[in-house]
Amino acid sequence: MTQLPPKIPAEKVPAHVAVIMDGNGRWAKQRMQPRAFGHRAGVKSARKILRAAHKAGVRYLTVFAFSQENWKRPELEVRLLMKLFVSTLVREAQSLHKNSVRLRFIGDHGDFSAELREQMDKAVELTATNTGLQLQVAVGYGGQWDIVQAARRVAAAGREITAEALEAQLDTSGIPSPDLLIRTGGESRISNFLLWQLAYTELYFCDTLWPEFGDTEFSAALSWFADRERRFGRVAEQA
């Protein structure tokens, strides 16, 4: 059973955690398996972290499932990822609903198949009135794309481009910016993920490959966050 480490007060738990789930392919390669094997294992890890986040008191969880740059991967891998995405949605939607999770997708979905878009719409509609943890799945998403499309919306409305106006038109509109970003897999970059939203986010990088990232690793990330002093431009005495 996942438990929040006792030393972390409730007010130190991040309200919004974003995750770059990196390392599926390398994990599979280490086991002499195809990359699809790693992606399927990665789905299981995502399920674990969703439960752990809920138990810890996290209110928003945003996971980077498929970036715009991922379209450049081998065609077979992309097809397998899309197939896995559809099957996961069909399998998990009822479970999310039963646990009062509200599901939302962010990103450009114009290149997705009609079947996938239909399943996404059904899952969003099914969970729309749930009041528990809000899960944002970033698919076909890119941070630069998000800022550009927001700016175009503001300009099309004939409004002045301000920070407030842009933020209201981002795909994450209505969701607070992440307090904590976790990236697994040993890389120390944000890879075009939530560029605007991560302006004051605490960045936690770890070497653990995503399929091996579980309750213990998630608790370690929360403990690290709890020790951070968040100043938002102020001096320590003000914070």
Short mmCIF file of C-alpha atoms in Angstrom, two decimals:
data_model
loop_
_atom_site.label_atom_id
_atom_site.label_comp_id
_atom_site.label_asym_id
_atom_site.label_seq_id
_atom_site.Cartn_x
_atom_site.Cartn_y
_atom_site.Cartn_z
CA MET A 1 0.00 0.00 0.00
CA THR A 2 1.38 3.40 -0.99
CA GLN A 3 1.62 5.83 1.92
CA LEU A 4 2.73 9.43 2.03
CA PRO A 5 6.01 9.62 3.99
CA PRO A 6 5.12 10.81 7.52
CA LYS A 7 7.52 13.77 7.39
CA ILE A 8 5.61 15.43 4.56
CA PRO A 9 2.84 17.74 5.81
CA ALA A 10 -0.26 17.96 3.64
CA GLU A 11 0.57 21.54 2.68
CA LYS A 12 3.91 20.33 1.26
CA VAL A 13 2.29 17.89 -1.16
CA PRO A 14 2.32 19.30 -4.72
CA ALA A 15 -1.17 20.04 -5.99
CA HIS A 16 -0.11 19.37 -9.58
CA VAL A 17 2.52 16.86 -10.68
CA ALA A 18 3.64 16.56 -14.30
CA VAL A 19 5.56 13.52 -15.52
CA ILE A 20 7.76 12.83 -18.54
CA MET A 21 7.64 9.03 -18.71
CA ASP A 22 11.01 8.29 -20.28
CA GLY A 23 12.89 5.02 -20.67
CA ASN A 24 10.39 2.46 -21.99
CA GLY A 25 12.46 1.62 -25.06
CA ARG A 26 15.75 1.31 -23.19
CA TRP A 27 14.11 -0.86 -20.54
CA ALA A 28 12.86 -3.22 -23.25
CA LYS A 29 16.25 -3.25 -24.99
CA GLN A 30 17.97 -4.28 -21.76
CA ARG A 31 15.71 -7.32 -21.77
CA MET A 32 16.25 -8.10 -25.45
CA GLN A 33 12.63 -7.26 -26.19
CA PRO A 34 10.99 -5.00 -28.80
CA ARG A 35 10.19 -1.42 -27.82
CA ALA A 36 6.47 -2.23 -27.74
CA PHE A 37 7.20 -4.50 -24.77
CA GLY A 38 8.53 -1.48 -22.89
CA HIS A 39 5.56 0.69 -23.80
CA ARG A 40 3.15 -1.92 -22.45
CA ALA A 41 5.16 -2.07 -19.22
CA GLY A 42 5.05 1.72 -19.11
CA VAL A 43 1.24 1.65 -19.05
CA LYS A 44 1.42 -0.44 -15.87
CA SER A 45 3.73 2.12 -14.27
CA ALA A 46 1.37 4.93 -15.20
CA ARG A 47 -1.44 3.06 -13.46
CA LYS A 48 0.70 2.69 -10.31
CA ILE A 49 1.63 6.37 -10.23
CA LEU A 50 -1.96 7.44 -10.73
CA ARG A 51 -2.93 5.46 -7.63
CA ALA A 52 0.07 6.76 -5.69
CA ALA A 53 -0.70 10.37 -6.62
CA HIS A 54 -4.31 9.95 -5.52
CA LYS A 55 -3.31 8.47 -2.17
CA ALA A 56 -0.75 11.21 -1.60
CA GLY A 57 -3.33 13.96 -2.08
CA VAL A 58 -2.19 15.23 -5.48
CA ARG A 59 -5.07 16.97 -7.22
CA TYR A 60 -3.76 17.15 -10.79
CA LEU A 61 -1.53 14.71 -12.66
CA THR A 62 -0.32 15.43 -16.20
CA VAL A 63 1.57 12.74 -18.11
CA PHE A 64 3.45 13.18 -21.39
CA ALA A 65 2.27 10.20 -23.43
CA PHE A 66 3.07 11.18 -27.02
CA SER A 67 4.81 14.33 -28.23
CA GLN A 68 4.53 15.97 -31.63
CA GLU A 69 8.15 14.97 -32.19
CA ASN A 70 7.25 11.31 -31.61
CA TRP A 71 5.61 11.26 -35.06
CA LYS A 72 9.20 11.08 -36.37
CA ARG A 73 9.70 7.64 -34.84
CA PRO A 74 9.62 4.50 -37.04
CA GLU A 75 6.18 4.03 -38.59
CA LEU A 76 5.69 0.61 -37.02
CA GLU A 77 6.40 1.92 -33.52
CA VAL A 78 3.96 4.80 -34.00
CA ARG A 79 1.24 2.41 -35.19
CA LEU A 80 1.83 0.17 -32.18
CA LEU A 81 1.71 3.16 -29.83
CA MET A 82 -1.60 4.29 -31.29
CA LYS A 83 -3.03 0.78 -31.02
CA LEU A 84 -1.86 0.56 -27.40
CA PHE A 85 -3.39 3.95 -26.68
CA VAL A 86 -6.81 2.86 -28.00
CA SER A 87 -6.78 -0.45 -26.14
CA THR A 88 -5.70 1.25 -22.91
CA LEU A 89 -8.49 3.81 -23.17
CA VAL A 90 -11.11 1.13 -23.72
CA ARG A 91 -9.77 -0.91 -20.81
CA GLU A 92 -9.16 1.88 -18.30
CA ALA A 93 -12.00 4.36 -18.84
CA GLN A 94 -14.49 2.57 -16.59
CA SER A 95 -11.90 2.12 -13.85
CA LEU A 96 -11.03 5.82 -13.93
CA HIS A 97 -14.70 6.69 -13.74
CA LYS A 98 -15.29 4.29 -10.84
CA ASN A 99 -12.49 6.01 -8.91
CA SER A 100 -13.88 9.49 -9.66
CA VAL A 101 -10.90 10.46 -11.84
CA ARG A 102 -11.63 13.19 -14.38
CA LEU A 103 -9.80 12.63 -17.66
CA ARG A 104 -8.69 15.30 -20.08
CA PHE A 105 -6.50 15.25 -23.19
CA ILE A 106 -4.25 18.10 -24.28
CA GLY A 107 -2.49 18.45 -27.62
CA ASP A 108 -3.18 18.51 -31.36
CA HIS A 109 -5.21 15.43 -32.25
CA GLY A 110 -5.86 16.23 -35.90
CA ASP A 111 -3.61 13.42 -37.14
CA PHE A 112 -5.14 10.76 -34.90
CA SER A 113 -7.43 8.13 -36.34
CA ALA A 114 -11.19 8.57 -36.14
CA GLU A 115 -11.35 5.51 -33.87
CA LEU A 116 -8.85 6.97 -31.43
CA ARG A 117 -10.54 10.38 -31.32
CA GLU A 118 -13.88 8.66 -30.71
CA GLN A 119 -12.50 6.68 -27.78
CA MET A 120 -10.90 9.83 -26.36
CA ASP A 121 -14.19 11.73 -26.59
CA LYS A 122 -16.08 8.87 -24.92
CA ALA A 123 -13.63 8.69 -22.03
CA VAL A 124 -13.72 12.46 -21.49
CA GLU A 125 -17.53 12.50 -21.56
CA LEU A 126 -17.76 9.54 -19.18
CA THR A 127 -15.56 11.20 -16.55
CA ALA A 128 -16.58 14.83 -17.11
CA THR A 129 -18.48 15.27 -13.83
CA ASN A 130 -16.02 13.40 -11.60
CA THR A 131 -14.61 15.38 -8.70
CA GLY A 132 -11.51 13.37 -7.79
CA LEU A 133 -8.00 13.61 -9.16
CA GLN A 134 -7.81 15.26 -12.59
CA LEU A 135 -5.65 13.36 -15.07
CA GLN A 136 -4.33 15.23 -18.11
CA VAL A 137 -2.83 13.07 -20.85
CA ALA A 138 -0.63 15.04 -23.24
CA VAL A 139 -0.83 13.36 -26.66
CA GLY A 140 0.22 14.98 -29.92
CA TYR A 141 1.40 17.74 -27.62
CA GLY A 142 4.23 20.24 -27.92
CA GLY A 143 4.90 23.24 -25.70
CA GLN A 144 5.83 25.50 -28.62
CA TRP A 145 2.66 24.47 -30.47
CA ASP A 146 0.59 25.25 -27.37
CA ILE A 147 1.96 28.79 -27.08
CA VAL A 148 1.57 29.48 -30.81
CA GLN A 149 -2.03 28.25 -30.97
CA ALA A 150 -2.86 30.31 -27.86
CA ALA A 151 -1.37 33.44 -29.45
CA ARG A 152 -3.36 32.83 -32.63
CA ARG A 153 -6.58 32.55 -30.64
CA VAL A 154 -5.89 35.81 -28.82
CA ALA A 155 -5.02 37.59 -32.07
CA ALA A 156 -8.10 36.20 -33.86
CA ALA A 157 -10.26 37.61 -31.07
CA GLY A 158 -8.67 41.03 -31.61
CA ARG A 159 -7.38 41.15 -28.06
CA GLU A 160 -4.08 42.49 -26.75
CA ILE A 161 -1.51 39.71 -26.30
CA THR A 162 -0.74 39.64 -22.59
CA ALA A 163 0.44 36.88 -20.29
CA GLU A 164 -3.05 36.55 -18.84
CA ALA A 165 -4.71 36.42 -22.26
CA LEU A 166 -2.26 33.79 -23.53
CA GLU A 167 -2.58 31.62 -20.46
CA ALA A 168 -6.36 31.58 -20.81
CA GLN A 169 -6.01 30.12 -24.31
CA LEU A 170 -3.44 27.41 -23.56
CA ASP A 171 -4.63 23.81 -23.83
CA THR A 172 -4.21 23.59 -20.06
CA SER A 173 -6.57 26.51 -19.39
CA GLY A 174 -8.32 26.09 -16.06
CA ILE A 175 -5.58 23.85 -14.64
CA PRO A 176 -2.97 25.30 -12.26
CA SER A 177 0.64 25.14 -13.42
CA PRO A 178 2.61 22.10 -12.19
CA ASP A 179 4.33 22.40 -8.84
CA LEU A 180 6.58 19.43 -9.56
CA LEU A 181 7.88 17.93 -12.80
CA ILE A 182 9.28 14.39 -12.66
CA ARG A 183 11.36 13.06 -15.53
CA THR A 184 12.57 9.48 -15.45
CA GLY A 185 15.21 7.79 -17.60
CA GLY A 186 18.30 9.83 -16.75
CA GLU A 187 17.79 12.78 -19.09
CA SER A 188 17.81 16.35 -17.74
CA ARG A 189 15.65 18.27 -20.20
CA ILE A 190 11.96 19.10 -20.58
CA SER A 191 11.67 18.14 -24.27
CA ASN A 192 9.12 20.75 -25.39
CA PHE A 193 6.68 19.80 -22.60
CA LEU A 194 4.53 22.51 -20.98
CA LEU A 195 7.06 25.25 -21.77
CA TRP A 196 4.88 28.09 -20.52
CA GLN A 197 3.45 26.21 -17.56
CA LEU A 198 6.81 25.07 -16.14
CA ALA A 199 8.12 28.60 -15.54
CA TYR A 200 8.28 28.13 -11.74
CA THR A 201 7.98 24.37 -11.48
CA GLU A 202 10.45 22.34 -9.41
CA LEU A 203 12.28 19.95 -11.75
CA TYR A 204 13.09 16.45 -10.50
CA PHE A 205 15.24 14.21 -12.70
CA CYS A 206 16.04 10.60 -11.85
CA ASP A 207 17.89 7.75 -13.56
CA THR A 208 15.13 5.18 -13.04
CA LEU A 209 13.62 3.96 -16.30
CA TRP A 210 9.87 4.52 -16.42
CA PRO A 211 8.76 0.85 -16.22
CA GLU A 212 10.71 0.58 -12.95
CA PHE A 213 9.34 3.82 -11.46
CA GLY A 214 6.92 2.86 -8.71
CA ASP A 215 5.58 3.86 -5.30
CA THR A 216 8.99 4.14 -3.64
CA GLU A 217 10.41 6.35 -6.40
CA PHE A 218 7.31 8.54 -6.42
CA SER A 219 7.50 9.01 -2.65
CA ALA A 220 11.16 9.98 -3.02
CA ALA A 221 10.20 12.67 -5.53
CA LEU A 222 7.54 14.01 -3.15
CA SER A 223 10.04 14.07 -0.29
CA TRP A 224 12.52 15.98 -2.46
CA PHE A 225 9.79 18.49 -3.36
CA ALA A 226 8.81 18.98 0.28
CA ASP A 227 12.36 20.12 1.07
CA ARG A 228 12.38 22.74 -1.66
CA GLU A 229 11.98 26.43 -0.79
CA ARG A 230 9.73 27.97 -3.42
CA ARG A 231 10.34 31.71 -3.66
CA PHE A 232 8.72 32.76 -6.95
CA GLY A 233 11.19 35.63 -7.31
CA ARG A 234 11.10 36.68 -3.66
CA VAL A 235 13.91 36.49 -1.09
CA ALA A 236 14.00 33.72 1.49
CA GLU A 237 12.56 35.88 4.29
CA GLN A 238 9.52 36.74 2.15
CA ALA A 239 8.96 33.12 1.13
#
